[in-house]
Coordinates of C-alpha atoms (C1' of nucleotides) in Angstrom, one line a residue:
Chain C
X1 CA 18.2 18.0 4.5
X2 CA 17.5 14.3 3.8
X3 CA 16.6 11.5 6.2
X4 CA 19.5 9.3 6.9
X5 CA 17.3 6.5 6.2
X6 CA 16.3 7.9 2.8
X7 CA 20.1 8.3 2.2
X8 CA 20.5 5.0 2.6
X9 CA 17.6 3.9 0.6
X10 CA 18.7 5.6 -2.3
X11 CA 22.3 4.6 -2.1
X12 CA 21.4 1.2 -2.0
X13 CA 19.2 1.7 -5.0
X14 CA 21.9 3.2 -6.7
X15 CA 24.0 0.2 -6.0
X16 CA 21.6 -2.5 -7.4
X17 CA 20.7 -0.5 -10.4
X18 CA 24.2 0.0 -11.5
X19 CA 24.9 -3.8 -10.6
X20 CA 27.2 -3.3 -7.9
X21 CA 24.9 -5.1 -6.2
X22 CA 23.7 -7.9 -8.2
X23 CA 20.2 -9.4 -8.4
X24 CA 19.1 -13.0 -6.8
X25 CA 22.6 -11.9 -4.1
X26 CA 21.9 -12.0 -0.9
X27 CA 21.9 -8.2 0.7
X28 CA 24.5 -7.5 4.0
X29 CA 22.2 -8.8 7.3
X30 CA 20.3 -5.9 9.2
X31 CA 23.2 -6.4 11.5
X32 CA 26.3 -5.6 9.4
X33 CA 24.4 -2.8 7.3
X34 CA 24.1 -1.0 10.9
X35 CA 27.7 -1.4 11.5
X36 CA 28.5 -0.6 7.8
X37 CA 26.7 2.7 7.6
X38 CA 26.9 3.5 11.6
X39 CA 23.2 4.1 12.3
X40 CA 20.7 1.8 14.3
X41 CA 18.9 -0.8 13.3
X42 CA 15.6 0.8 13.0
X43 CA 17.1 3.1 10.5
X44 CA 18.8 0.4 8.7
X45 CA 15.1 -1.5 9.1
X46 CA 13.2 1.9 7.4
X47 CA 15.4 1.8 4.0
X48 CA 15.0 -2.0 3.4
X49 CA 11.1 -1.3 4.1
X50 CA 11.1 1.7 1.5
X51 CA 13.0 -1.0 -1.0
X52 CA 10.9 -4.4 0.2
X53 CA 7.7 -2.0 -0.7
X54 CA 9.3 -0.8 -4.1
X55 CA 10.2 -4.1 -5.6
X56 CA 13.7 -3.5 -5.2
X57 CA 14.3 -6.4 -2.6
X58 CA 12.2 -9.4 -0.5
X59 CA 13.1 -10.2 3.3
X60 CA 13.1 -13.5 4.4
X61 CA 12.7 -14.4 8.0
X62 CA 16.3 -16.3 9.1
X63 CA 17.6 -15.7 6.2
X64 CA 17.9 -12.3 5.0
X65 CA 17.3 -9.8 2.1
X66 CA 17.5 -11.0 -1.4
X67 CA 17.8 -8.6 -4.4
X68 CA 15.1 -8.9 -6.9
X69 CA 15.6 -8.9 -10.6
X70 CA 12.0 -7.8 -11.8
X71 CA 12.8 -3.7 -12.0
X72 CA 15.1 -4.1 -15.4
X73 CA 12.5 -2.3 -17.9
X74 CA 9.0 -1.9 -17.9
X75 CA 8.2 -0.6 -14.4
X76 CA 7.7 3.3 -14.5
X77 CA 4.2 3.4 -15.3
X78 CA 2.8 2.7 -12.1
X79 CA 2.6 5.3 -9.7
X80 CA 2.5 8.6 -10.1
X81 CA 5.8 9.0 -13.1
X82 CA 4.7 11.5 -15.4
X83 CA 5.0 11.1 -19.0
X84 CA 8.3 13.0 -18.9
X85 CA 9.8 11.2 -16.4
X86 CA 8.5 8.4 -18.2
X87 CA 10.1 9.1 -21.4
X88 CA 13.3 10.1 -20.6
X89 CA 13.7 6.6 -19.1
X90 CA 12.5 4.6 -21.7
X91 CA 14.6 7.0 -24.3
X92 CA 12.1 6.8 -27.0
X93 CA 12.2 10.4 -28.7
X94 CA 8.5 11.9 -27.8
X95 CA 7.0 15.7 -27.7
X96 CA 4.2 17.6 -26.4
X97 CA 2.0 19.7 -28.3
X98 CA -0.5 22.0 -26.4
X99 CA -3.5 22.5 -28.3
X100 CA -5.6 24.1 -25.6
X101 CA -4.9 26.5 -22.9
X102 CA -7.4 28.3 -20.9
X103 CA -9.5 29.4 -17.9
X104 CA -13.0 28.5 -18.0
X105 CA -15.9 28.2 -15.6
X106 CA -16.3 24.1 -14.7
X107 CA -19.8 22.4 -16.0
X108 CA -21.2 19.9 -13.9
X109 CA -18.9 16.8 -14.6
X110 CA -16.2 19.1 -13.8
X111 CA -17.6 20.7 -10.8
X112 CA -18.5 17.2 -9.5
X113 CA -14.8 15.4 -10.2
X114 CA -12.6 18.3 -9.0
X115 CA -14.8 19.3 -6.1
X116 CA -14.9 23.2 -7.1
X117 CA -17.9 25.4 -7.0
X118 CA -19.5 27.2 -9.7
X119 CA -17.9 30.3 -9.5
X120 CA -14.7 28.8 -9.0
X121 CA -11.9 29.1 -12.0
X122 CA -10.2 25.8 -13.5
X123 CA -7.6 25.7 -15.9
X124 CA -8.5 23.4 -18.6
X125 CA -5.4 21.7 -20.6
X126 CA -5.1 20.0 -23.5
X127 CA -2.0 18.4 -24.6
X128 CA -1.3 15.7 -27.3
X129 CA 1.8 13.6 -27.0
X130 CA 3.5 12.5 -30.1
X131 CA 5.8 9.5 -29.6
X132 CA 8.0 8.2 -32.9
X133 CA 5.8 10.6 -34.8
X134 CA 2.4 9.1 -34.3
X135 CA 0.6 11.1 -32.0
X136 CA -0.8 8.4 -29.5
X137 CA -1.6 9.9 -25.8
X138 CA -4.2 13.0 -25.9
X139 CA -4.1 14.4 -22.2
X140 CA -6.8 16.5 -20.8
X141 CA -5.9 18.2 -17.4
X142 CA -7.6 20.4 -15.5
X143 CA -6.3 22.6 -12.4
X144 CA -8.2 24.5 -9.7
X145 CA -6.9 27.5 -10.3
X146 CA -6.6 28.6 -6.7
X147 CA -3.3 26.4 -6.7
X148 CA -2.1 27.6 -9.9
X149 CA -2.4 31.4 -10.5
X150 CA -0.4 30.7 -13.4
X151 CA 0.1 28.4 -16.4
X152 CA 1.9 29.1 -19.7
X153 CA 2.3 27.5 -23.1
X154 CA 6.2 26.7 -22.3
X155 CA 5.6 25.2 -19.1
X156 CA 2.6 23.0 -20.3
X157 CA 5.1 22.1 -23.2
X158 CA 7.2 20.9 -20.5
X159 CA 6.4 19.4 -17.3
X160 CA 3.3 20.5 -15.5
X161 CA 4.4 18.3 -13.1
X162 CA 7.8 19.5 -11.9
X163 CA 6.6 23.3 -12.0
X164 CA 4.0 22.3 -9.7
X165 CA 6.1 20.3 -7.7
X166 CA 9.6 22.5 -7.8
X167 CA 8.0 26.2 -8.7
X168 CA 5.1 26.4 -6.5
X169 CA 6.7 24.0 -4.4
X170 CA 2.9 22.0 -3.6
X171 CA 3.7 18.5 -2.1
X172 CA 1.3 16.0 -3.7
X173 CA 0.4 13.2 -1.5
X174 CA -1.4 10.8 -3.2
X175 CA -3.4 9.8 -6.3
X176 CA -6.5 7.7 -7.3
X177 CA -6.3 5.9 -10.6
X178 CA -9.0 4.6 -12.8
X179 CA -8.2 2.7 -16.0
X180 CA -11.4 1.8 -18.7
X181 CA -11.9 1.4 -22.0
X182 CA -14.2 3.5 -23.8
X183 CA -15.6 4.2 -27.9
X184 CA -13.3 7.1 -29.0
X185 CA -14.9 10.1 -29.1
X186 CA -14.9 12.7 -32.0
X187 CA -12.3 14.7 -30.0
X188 CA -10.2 11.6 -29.9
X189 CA -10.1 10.9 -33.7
X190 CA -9.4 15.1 -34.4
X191 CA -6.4 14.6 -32.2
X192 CA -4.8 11.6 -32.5
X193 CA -3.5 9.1 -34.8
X194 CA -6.1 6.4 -34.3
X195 CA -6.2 4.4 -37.8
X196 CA -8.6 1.8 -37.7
X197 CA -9.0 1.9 -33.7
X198 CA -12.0 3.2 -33.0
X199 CA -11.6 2.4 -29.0
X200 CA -9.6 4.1 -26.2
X201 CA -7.8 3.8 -23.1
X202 CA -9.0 6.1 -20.7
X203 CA -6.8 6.9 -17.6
X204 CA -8.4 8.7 -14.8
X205 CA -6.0 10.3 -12.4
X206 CA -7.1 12.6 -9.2
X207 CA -4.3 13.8 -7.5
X208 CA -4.6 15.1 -4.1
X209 CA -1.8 17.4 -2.3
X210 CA -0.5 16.8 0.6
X211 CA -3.4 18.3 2.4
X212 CA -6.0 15.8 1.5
X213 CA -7.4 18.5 -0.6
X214 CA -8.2 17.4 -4.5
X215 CA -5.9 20.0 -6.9
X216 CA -6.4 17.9 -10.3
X217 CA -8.2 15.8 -12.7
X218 CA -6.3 14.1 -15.4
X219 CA -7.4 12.3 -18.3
X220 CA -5.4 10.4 -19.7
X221 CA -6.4 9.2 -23.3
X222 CA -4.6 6.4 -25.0
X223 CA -4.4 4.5 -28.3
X224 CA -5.1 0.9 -27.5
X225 CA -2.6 -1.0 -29.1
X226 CA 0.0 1.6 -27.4
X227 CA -1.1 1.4 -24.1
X228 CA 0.8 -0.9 -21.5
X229 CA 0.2 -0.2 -17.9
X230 CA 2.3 -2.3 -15.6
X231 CA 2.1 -2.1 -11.7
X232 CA 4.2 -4.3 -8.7
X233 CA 1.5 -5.0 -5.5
X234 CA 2.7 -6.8 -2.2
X235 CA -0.5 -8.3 0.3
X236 CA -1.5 -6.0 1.6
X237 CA -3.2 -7.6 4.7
Chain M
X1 CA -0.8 -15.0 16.9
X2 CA -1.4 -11.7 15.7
X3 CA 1.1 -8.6 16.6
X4 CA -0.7 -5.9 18.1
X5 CA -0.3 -3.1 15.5
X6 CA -1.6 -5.4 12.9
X7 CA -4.8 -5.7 15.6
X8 CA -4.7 -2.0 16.0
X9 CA -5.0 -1.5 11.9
X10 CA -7.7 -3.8 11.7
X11 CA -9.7 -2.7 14.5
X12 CA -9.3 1.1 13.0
X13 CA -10.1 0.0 9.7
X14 CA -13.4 -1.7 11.0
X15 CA -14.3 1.4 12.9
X16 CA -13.9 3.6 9.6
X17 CA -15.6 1.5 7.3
X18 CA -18.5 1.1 9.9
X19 CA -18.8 5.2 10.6
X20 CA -17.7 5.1 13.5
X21 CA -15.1 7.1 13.3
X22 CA -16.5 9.3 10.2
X23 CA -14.3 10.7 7.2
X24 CA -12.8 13.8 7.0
X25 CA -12.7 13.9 11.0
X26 CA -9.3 14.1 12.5
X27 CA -7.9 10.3 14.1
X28 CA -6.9 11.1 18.0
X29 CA -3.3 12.0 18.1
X30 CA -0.3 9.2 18.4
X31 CA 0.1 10.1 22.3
X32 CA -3.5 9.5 22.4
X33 CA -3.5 6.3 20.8
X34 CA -0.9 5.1 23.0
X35 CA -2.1 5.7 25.7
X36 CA -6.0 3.9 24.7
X37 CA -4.1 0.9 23.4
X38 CA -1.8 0.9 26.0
X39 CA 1.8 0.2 23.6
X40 CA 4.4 2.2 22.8
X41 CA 4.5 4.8 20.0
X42 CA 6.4 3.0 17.7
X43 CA 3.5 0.2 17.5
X44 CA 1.4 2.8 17.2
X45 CA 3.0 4.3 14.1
X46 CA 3.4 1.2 12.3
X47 CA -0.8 0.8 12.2
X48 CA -0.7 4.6 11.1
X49 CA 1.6 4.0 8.4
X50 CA -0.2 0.8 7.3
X51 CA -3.5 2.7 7.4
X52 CA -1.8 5.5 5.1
X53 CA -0.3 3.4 2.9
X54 CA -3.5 1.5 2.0
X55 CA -5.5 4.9 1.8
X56 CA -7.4 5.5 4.6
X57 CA -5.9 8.2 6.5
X58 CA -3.7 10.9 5.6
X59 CA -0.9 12.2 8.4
X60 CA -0.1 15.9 8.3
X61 CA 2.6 16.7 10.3
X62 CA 2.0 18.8 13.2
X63 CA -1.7 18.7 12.6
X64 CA -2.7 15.1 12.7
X65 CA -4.2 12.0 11.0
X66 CA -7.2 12.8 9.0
X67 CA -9.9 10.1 7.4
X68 CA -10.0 9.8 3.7
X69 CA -13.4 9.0 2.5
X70 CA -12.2 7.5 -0.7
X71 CA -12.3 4.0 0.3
X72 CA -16.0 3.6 -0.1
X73 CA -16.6 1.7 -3.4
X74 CA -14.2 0.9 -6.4
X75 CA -11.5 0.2 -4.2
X76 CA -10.9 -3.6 -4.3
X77 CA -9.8 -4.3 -7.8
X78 CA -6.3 -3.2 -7.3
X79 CA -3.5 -5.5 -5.4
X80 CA -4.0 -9.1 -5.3
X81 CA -7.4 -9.1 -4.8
X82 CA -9.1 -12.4 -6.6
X83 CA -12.1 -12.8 -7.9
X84 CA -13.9 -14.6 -5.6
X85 CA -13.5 -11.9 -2.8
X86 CA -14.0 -9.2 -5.6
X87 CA -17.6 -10.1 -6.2
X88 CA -18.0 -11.0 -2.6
X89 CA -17.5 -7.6 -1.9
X90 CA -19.3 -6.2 -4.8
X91 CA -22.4 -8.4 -4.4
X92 CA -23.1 -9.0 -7.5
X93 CA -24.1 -12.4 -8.6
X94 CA -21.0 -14.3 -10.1
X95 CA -20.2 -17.9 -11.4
X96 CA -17.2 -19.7 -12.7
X97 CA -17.1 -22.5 -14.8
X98 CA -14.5 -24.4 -15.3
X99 CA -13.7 -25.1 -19.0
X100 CA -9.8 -26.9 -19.3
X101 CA -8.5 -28.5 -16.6
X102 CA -5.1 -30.6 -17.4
X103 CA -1.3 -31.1 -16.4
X104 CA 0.7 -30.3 -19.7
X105 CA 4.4 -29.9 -20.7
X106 CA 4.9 -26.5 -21.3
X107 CA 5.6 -25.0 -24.8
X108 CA 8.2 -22.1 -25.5
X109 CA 5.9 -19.7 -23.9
X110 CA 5.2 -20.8 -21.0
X111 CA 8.8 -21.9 -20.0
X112 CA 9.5 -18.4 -20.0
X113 CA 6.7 -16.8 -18.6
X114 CA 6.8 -20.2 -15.7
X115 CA 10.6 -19.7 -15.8
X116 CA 10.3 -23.8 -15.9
X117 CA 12.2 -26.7 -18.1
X118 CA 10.5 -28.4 -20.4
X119 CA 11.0 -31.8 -17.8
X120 CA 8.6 -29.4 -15.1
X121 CA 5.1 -30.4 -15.3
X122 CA 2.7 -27.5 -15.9
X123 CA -1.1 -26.9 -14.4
X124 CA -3.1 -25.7 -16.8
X125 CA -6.7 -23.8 -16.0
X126 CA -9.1 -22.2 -18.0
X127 CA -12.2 -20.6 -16.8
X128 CA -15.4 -18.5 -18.0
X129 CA -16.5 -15.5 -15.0
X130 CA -19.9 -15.2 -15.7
X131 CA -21.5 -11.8 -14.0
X132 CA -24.9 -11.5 -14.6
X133 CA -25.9 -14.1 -17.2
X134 CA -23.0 -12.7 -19.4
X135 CA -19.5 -14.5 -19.7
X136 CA -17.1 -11.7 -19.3
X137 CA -13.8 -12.8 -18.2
X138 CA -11.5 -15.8 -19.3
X139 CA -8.7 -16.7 -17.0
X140 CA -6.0 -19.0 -18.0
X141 CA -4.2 -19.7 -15.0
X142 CA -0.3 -22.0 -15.2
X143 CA 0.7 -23.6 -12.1
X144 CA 4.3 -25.1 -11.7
X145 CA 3.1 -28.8 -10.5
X146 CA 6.1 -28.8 -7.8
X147 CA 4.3 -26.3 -6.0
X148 CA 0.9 -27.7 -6.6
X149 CA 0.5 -31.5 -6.5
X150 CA -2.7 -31.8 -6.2
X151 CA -6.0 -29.7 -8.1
X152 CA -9.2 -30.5 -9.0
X153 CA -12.2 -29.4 -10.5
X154 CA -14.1 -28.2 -7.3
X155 CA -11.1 -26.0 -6.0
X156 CA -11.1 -24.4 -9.3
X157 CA -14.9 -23.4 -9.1
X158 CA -14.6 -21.9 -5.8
X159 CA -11.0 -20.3 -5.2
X160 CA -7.7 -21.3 -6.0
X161 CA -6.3 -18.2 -4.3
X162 CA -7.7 -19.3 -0.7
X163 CA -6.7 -23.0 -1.5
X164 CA -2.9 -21.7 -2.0
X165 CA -3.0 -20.1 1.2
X166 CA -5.2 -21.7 3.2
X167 CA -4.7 -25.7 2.4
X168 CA -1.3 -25.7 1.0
X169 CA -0.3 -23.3 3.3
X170 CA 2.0 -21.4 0.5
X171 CA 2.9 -17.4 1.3
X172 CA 2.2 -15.4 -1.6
X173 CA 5.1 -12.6 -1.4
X174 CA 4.2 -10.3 -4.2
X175 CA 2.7 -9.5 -8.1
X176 CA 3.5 -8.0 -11.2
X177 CA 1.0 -6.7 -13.2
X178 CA 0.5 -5.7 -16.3
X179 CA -2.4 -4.4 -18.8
X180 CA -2.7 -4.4 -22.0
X181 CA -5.3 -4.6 -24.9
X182 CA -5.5 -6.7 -27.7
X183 CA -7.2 -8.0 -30.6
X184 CA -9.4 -11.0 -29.5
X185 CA -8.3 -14.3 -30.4
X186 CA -10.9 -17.0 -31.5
X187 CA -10.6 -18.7 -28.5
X188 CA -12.0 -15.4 -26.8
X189 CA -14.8 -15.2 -29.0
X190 CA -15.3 -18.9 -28.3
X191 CA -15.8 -18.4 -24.4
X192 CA -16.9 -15.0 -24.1
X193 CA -19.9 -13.2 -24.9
X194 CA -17.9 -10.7 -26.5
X195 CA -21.1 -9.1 -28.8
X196 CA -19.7 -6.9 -31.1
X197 CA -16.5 -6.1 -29.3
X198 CA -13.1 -7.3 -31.1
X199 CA -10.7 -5.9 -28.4
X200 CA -10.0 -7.3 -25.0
X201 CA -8.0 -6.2 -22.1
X202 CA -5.8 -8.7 -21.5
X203 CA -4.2 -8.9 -17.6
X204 CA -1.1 -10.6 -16.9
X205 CA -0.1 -11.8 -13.9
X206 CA 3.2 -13.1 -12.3
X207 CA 2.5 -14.3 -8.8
X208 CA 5.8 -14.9 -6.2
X209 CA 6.1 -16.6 -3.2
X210 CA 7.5 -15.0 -0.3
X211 CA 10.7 -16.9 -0.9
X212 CA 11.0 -15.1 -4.2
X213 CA 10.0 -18.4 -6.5
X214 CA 7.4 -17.6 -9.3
X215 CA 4.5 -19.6 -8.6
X216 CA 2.1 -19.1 -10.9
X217 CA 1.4 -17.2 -14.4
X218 CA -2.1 -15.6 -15.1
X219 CA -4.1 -14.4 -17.6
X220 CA -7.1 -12.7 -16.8
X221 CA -8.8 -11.5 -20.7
X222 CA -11.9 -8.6 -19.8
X223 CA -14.4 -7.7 -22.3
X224 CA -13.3 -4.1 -22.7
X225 CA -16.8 -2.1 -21.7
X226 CA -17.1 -4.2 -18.1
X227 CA -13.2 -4.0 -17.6
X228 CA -12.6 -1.4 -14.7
X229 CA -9.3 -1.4 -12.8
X230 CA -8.6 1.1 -9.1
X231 CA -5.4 1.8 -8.2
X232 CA -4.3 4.2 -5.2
X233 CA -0.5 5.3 -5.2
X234 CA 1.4 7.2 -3.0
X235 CA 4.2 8.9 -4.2
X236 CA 7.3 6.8 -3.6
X237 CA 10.7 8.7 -3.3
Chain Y
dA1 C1' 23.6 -22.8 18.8
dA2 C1' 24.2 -18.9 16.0
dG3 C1' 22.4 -15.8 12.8
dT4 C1' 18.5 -13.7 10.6
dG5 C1' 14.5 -10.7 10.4
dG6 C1' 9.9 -9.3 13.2
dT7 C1' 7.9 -7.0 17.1
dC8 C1' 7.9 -4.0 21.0
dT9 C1' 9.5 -0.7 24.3
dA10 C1' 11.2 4.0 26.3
dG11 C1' 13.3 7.9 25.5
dA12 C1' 15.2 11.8 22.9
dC13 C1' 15.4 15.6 19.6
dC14 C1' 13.5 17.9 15.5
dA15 C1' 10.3 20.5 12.2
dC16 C1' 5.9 21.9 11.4
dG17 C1' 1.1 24.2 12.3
dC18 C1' -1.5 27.1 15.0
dG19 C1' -3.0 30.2 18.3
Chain E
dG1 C1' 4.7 27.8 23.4
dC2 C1' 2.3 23.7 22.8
dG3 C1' 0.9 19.7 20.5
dT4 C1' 1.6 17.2 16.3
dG5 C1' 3.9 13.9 13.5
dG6 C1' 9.1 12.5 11.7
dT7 C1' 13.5 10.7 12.8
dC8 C1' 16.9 8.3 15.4
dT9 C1' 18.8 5.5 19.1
dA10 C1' 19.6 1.3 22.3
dG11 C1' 18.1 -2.6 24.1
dA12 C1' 15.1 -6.6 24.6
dC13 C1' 12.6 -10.9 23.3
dC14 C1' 10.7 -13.8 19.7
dA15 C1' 10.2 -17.0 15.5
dC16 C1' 12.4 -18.8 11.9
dT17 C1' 16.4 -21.0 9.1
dT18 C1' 20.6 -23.3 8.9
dG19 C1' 24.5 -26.0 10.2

DNA sequence: AAGTGGTCTAGACCACGCG
DNA sequence: GCGTGGTCTAGACCACTTG
């Protein structure tokens, strides 16, 4: 059961990004969109909200909504898209190798950035992702295993994300980010193909469920020159 | 004139940041809120969602509105934040000197990343951030001159951000961002106290006005060990 | 003056969490 | 069952843009 409002949202996506709709166009008036999809105005006022926050669209007092052109190519980093999401869309041919799966007891750096006790279990992940053969990303992700009873090779090969999100069925609410640049570590030159870099992007993700309560801490390690991180803010006042 | 959820955001915010109302406590309840503020629901709600969408509170439906105590440091550098109110905030000691200062035709470049002709006249700014003794960051800022008749040499040591919106009265609508890192170009090395770093994070930004025209291209080049970017996302449908 | 989006109101029903 | 937030409606007035 979706939200009419979402409905719309969507369809109206669907419309711009298949150029039914076409960009710098002015969008149908609050006015004729309520007649045209027989909902109030508030509804109608929701979707074009949703789209005015995503890029998709700008209002303009008296004059109306126009279509943006900027979400062509380059926009799925930002946020939360996972790198499966985000290769599929970009249609570069990538994989996932797991080189480390296990339950272990948290030291102090992970006690203190995934809030668990001592005594608590985390399931520590490592993954290397290999796009056009040059293995570029090394990903180190770590669960509280008190949301995850259980993790396997195949679904790590996968997407973590969508068995967390369609399996266990956990709603994740929001995420902090944190991007730096570090010396690469000895664990960084084992893993990945890092010719003469000897720096790395390091992308520090806690994700939160829906709850407010903090279920994982990603690190996200990346070659330098392979790195592009590309984000769409409105003032926020 | 300011609307009154736009008051009742602010005047929340204020009373989380001061510990008045402490994190991790539950916010009263909508009907409460109402009724204190005396407005309807619906104004009510649109603080609420502003307030979640920035990251300070978290709604849980049927329990309530909870404070997120993630806001405490870190959290400026992401959105549109410049860097005047960045190290306002931070309290460090800052300074900007102002190193180019010219109108210029704009090469191939530029034209595309202005999206001018080569008839447009072209601000062009360069400036050292220096944070504690050390020059750190060199921004190159582009201006399209129809927007911006008039700049000098004292607006671009203080802020050209608050100039924009304050004296010429222009509404900024939205950013793209985007980070990358590169190999330092002699200019860098020229401006910055780089030491024995030969990377730098280089941040571009494309600046809109609220009637969808690109204002201004910027970018922003980091020394890579005092480069630190915080982003908060919510997951977006 | 007419049309647009921005704000505000009052009321209704629903789905969820908890006792 | 009660209180919570989520959705939807209908109507009103305002500020802004354009002809």
């Amino acid at each position: 059961m979706v939200s009419k409002y979402l409905a719309i949202y969507n369809e109206i996506i669907t419309k711009i990004e298949s150029g039914e709709i076409e960009s710098n166009t002015k969008l149908s008036s609050e006015n004729e969109l309520m007649k045209e999809y027989s909902v109030s105005r508030d509804t109608i006022r929701k979707s074009l909200n949703l789209l005015e926050q995503n890029g998709y669209i700008q209002k303009i007092k008296g004059k109306g909504s126009f279509v943006l052109d900027i979400n062509k190519f380059d926009f799925p980093v930002s946020g939360l898209t996972s790198f499966k999401e985000l290769s599929e869309k970009i249609g570069v041919k990538s994989s996932t190798i797991v080189k480390e799966l296990e339950l272990i007891k948290p030291d102090k750096f992970l006690m203190k950035q995934l809030n668990v006790s001592k005594d608590d279990e985390v399931w520590k992940v490592i993954r290397v992702r290999e796009i056009g053969d040059k293995k570029i990303i090394l990903d180190k992700d770590f669960f509280n295993k008190k949301f995850v009873p259980v993790l396997t090779k195949d679904i790590c090969e996968d997407s973590i994300f969508e068995y967390i999100e369609n399996e266990l069925g956990l709603r994740i609410g929001f995420a902090k980010k944190e991007i730096t640049v570090q010396q690469a570590t000895e664990e960084d030159k084992k893993y990945l193909d890092l010719e003469n870099y000897n720096m790395i992007v390091v992308v520090k993700n806690y994700i939160y469920l829906d709850d407010t309560s903090l279920f994982q801490y990603t690190e996200s390690r990346h070659r330098p020159d392979k790195f592009k991180f590309v984000d769409f803010a409105r003032r926020s006042y």
